[in-house]
Coordinates of C-alpha atoms (C1' of nucleotides) in Angstrom, one line a residue:
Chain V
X1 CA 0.0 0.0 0.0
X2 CA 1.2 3.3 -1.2
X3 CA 0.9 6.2 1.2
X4 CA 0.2 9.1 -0.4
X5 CA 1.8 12.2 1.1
X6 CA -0.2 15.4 0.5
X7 CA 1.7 16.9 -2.2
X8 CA 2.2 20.7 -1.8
X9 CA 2.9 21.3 -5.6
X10 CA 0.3 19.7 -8.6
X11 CA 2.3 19.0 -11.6
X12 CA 1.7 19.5 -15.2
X13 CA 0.6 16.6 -15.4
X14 CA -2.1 16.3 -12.6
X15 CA -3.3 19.7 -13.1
X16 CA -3.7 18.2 -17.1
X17 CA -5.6 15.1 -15.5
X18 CA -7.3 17.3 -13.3
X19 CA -9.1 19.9 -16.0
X20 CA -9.7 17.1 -17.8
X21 CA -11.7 15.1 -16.1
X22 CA -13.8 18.2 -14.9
X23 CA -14.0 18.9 -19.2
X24 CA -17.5 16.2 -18.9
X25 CA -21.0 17.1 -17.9
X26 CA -21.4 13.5 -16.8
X27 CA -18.3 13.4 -14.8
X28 CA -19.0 16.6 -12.9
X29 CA -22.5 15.3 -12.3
X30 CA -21.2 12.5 -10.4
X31 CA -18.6 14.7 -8.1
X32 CA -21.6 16.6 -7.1
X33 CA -23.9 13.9 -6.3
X34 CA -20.8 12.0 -4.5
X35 CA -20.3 15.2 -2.3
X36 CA -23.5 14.9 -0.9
X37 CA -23.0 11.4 0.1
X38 CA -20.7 8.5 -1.2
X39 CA -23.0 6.2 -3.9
X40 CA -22.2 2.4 -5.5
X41 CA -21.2 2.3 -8.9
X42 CA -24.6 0.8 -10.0
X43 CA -26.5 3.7 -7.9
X44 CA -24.6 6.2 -10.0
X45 CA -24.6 4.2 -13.5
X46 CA -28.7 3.8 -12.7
X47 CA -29.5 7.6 -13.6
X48 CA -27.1 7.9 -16.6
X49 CA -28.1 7.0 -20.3
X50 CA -25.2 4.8 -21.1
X51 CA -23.8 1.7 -20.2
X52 CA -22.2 0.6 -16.7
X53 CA -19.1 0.1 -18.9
X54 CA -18.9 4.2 -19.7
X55 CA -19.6 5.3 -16.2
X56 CA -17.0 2.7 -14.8
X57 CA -14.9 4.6 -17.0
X58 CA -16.0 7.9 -16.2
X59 CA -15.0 7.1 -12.1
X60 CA -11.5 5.9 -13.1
X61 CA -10.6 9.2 -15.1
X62 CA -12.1 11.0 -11.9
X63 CA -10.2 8.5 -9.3
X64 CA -7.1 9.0 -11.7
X65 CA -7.5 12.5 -11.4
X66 CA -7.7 12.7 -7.2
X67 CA -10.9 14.1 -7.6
X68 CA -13.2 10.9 -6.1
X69 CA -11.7 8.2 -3.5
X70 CA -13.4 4.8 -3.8
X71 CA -13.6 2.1 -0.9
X72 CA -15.1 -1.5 -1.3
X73 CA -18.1 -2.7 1.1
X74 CA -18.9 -6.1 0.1
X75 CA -18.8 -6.2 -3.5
X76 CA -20.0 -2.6 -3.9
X77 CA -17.3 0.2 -4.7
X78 CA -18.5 3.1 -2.7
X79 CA -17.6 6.3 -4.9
X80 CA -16.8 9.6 -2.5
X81 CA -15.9 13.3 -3.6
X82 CA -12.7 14.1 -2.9
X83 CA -13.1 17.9 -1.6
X84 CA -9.3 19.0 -0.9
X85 CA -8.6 18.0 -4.8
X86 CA -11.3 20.8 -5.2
X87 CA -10.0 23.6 -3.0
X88 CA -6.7 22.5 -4.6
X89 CA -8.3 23.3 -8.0
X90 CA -9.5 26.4 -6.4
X91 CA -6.0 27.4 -5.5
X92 CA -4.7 27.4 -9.3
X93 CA -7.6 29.4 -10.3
X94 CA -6.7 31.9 -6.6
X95 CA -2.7 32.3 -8.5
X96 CA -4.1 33.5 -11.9
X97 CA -6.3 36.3 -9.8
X98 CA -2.6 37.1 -8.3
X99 CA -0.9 37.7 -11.5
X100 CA -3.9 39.6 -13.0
X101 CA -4.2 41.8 -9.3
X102 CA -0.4 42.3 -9.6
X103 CA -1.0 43.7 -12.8
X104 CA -3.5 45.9 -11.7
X105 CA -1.1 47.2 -9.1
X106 CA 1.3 48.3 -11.5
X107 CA -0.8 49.7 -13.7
X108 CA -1.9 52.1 -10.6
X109 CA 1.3 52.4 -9.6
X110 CA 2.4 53.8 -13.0
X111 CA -0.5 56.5 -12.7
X112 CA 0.7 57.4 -9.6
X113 CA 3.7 58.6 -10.6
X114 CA 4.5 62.7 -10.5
Chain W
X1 CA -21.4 43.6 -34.0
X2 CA -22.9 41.3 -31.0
X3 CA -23.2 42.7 -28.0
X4 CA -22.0 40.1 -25.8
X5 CA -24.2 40.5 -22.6
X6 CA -23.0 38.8 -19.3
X7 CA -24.9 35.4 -19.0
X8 CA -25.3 34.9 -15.4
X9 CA -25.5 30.7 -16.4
X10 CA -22.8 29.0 -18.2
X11 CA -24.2 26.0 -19.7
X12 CA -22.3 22.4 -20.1
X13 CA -20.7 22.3 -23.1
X14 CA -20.0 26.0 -21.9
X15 CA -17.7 24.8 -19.1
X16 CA -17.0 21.6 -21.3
X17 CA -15.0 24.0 -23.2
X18 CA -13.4 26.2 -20.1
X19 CA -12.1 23.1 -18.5
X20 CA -10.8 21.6 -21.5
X21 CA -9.0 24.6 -22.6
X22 CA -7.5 24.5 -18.7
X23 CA -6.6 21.3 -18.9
X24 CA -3.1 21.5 -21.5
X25 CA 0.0 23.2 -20.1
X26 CA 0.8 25.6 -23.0
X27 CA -2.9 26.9 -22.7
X28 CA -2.2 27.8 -19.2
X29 CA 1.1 29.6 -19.7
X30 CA -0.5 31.3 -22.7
X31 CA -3.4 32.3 -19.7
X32 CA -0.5 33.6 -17.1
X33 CA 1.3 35.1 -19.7
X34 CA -1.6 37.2 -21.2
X35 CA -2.7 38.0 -17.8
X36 CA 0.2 39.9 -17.3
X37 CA 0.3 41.5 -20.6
X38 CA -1.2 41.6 -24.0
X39 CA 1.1 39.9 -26.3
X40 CA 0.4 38.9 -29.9
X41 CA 0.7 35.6 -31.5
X42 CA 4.2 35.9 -32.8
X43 CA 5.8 36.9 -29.5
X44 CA 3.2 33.9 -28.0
X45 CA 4.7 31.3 -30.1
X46 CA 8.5 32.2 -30.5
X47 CA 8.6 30.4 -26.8
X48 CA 7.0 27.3 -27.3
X49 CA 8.8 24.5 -28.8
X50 CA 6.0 23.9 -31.5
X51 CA 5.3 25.5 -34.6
X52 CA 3.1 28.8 -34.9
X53 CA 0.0 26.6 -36.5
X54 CA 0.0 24.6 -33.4
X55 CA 0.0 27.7 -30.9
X56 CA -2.3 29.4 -32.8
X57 CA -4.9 26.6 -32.8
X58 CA -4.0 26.7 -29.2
X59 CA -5.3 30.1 -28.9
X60 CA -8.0 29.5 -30.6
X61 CA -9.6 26.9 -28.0
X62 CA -9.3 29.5 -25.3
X63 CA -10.9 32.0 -27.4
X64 CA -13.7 30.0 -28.0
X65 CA -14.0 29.1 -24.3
X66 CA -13.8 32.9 -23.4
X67 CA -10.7 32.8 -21.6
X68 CA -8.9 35.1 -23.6
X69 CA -9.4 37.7 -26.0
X70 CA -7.8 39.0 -28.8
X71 CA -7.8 42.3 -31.0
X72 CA -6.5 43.7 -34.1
X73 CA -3.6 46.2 -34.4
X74 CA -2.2 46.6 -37.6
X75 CA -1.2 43.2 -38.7
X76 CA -0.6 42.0 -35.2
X77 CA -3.1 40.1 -33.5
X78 CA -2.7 41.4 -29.4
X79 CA -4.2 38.4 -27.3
X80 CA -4.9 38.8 -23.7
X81 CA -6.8 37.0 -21.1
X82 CA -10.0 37.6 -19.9
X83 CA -9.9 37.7 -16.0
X84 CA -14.1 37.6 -15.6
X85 CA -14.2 34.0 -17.4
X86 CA -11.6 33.0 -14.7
X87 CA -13.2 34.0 -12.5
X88 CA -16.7 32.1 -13.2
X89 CA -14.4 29.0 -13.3
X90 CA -14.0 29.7 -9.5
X91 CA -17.4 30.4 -9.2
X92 CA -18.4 26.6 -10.2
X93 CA -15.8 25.1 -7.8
X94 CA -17.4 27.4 -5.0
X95 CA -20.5 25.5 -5.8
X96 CA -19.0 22.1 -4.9
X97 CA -17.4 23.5 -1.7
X98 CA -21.2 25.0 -0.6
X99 CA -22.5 21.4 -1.5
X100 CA -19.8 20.1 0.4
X101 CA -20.6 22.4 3.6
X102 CA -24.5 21.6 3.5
X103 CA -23.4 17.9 3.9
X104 CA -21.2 18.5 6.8
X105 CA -24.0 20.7 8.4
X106 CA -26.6 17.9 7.7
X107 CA -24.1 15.5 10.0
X108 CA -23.4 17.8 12.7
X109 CA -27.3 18.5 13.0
X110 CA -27.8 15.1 13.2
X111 CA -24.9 14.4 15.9
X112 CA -26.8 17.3 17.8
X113 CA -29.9 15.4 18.2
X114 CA -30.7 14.2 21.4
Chain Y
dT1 C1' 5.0 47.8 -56.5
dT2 C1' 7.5 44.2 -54.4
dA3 C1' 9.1 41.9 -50.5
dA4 C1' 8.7 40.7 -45.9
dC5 C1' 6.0 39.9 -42.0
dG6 C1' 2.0 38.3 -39.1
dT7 C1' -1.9 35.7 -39.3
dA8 C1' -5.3 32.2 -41.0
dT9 C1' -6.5 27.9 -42.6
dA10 C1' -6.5 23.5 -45.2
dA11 C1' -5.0 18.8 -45.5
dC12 C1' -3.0 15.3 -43.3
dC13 C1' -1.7 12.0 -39.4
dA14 C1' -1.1 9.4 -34.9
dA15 C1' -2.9 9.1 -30.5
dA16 C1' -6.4 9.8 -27.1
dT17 C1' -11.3 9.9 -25.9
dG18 C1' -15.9 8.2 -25.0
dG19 C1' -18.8 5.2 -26.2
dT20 C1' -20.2 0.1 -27.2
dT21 C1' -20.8 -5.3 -26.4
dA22 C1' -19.0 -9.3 -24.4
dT23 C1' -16.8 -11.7 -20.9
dA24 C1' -14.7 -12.8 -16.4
dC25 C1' -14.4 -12.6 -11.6
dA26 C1' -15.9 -12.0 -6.7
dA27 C1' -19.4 -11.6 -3.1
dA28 C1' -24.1 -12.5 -1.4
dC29 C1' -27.9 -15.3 -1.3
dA30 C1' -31.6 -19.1 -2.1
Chain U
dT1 C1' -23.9 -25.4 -4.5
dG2 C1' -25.5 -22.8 -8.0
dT3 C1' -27.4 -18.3 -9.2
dT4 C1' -27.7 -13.6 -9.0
dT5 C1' -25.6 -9.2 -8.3
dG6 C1' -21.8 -5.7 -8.6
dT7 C1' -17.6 -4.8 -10.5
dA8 C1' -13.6 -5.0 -13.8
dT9 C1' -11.8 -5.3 -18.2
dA10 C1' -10.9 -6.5 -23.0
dA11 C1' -11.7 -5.7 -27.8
dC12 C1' -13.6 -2.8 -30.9
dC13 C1' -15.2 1.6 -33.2
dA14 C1' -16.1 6.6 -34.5
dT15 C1' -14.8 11.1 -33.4
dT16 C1' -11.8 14.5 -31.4
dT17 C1' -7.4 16.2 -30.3
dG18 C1' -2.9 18.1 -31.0
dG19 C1' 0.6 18.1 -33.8
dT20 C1' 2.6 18.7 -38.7
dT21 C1' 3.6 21.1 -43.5
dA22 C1' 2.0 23.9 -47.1
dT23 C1' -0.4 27.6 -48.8
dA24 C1' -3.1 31.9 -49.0
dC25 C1' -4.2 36.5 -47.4
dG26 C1' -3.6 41.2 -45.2
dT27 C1' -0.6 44.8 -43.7
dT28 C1' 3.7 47.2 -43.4
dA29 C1' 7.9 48.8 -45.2
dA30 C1' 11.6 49.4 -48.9

DNA sequence: TTAACGTATAACCAAATGGTTATACAAACA
DNA sequence: TGTTTGTATAACCATTTGGTTATACGTTAA
């Protein structure tokens, strides 16, 4: 068993994995209903127009990308929300309102001059 | 000329688009980059290790998810990003964290009982 | 008016994506 | 034990994606 550490810094790559699997109407319906309360994988596949197959898929991209945990009970797969992948999401989107504030700064800054 | 009026909704294929034009490295440089200042698409793709076709169709996914915008001078076409769309994008992951935090109420209301 | 520069786009290609059906395995139950 | 239920995965397919090169079109400058 791998212990994951809580990784300060996302990588290309997982920030990649991460938009991604958040780019699917079907995908981001399941985080939601997951972050109410955790679901099977046949609870989930029950409300969706397409086969358990696709939304088997659908919950690996989203475990791949952090974003949902899954834990077995009996032969069920109970699918949770991972929230802290979320806020971590939130984060990326907080630096990008840095750089454009920092540029608003110097803009005023520049005006201020004389 | 279309006016352009502030949709208060975004719909699916609407953040279908935003969150796969987040989720490729170069897109998000070109998104810091053009935060901090307009730049056109020469200067854009005389960093990237790909040719000018490639960033420009690169560009063009983030236009057509709003995220940045772009606007003739002269021959040059000056691209910058468009801070409001960014913004939105933060908007929908403040969603999940409210959806989040009526679950955790709903538990401690019903650890209160009794 | 030509030549050079910046941009746009077409045609092409390999790989990834998002779905399918079919099959196998593991746990619960009659 | 055998059957049903829940999950996992393989093989397949059409479409999309992300890159390429080549070409065309405006705009600027010589």
């Amino acid at each position: 068993m791998v212990i994951q550490t809580q990784s300060q810094r996302l990588t290309d790559d997982e920030v990649d994995r991460i938009f991604h699997a958040l780019a699917d109407a079907t995908r981001r319906d399941i985080i939601q209903r997951t972050l109410t309360r955790e679901q099977s994988l046949t609870e989930l596949a029950a409300d969706y127009d397409m086969s358990f197959a696709a939304v088997h898929k659908h919950v690996s991209v989203l475990e791949g990308a952090g974003l949902i945990t899954k834990h077995a009970n009996g032969r069920a797969r109970l699918v949770q929300a991972n929230p802290s992948m979320l806020r971590k999401v939130r984060g990326l989107l907080d630096e990008y309102e840095q750089i454009w504030r920092g540029r608003i700064e110097r803009l005023d800054a520049l005006l201020a001059e004389d």
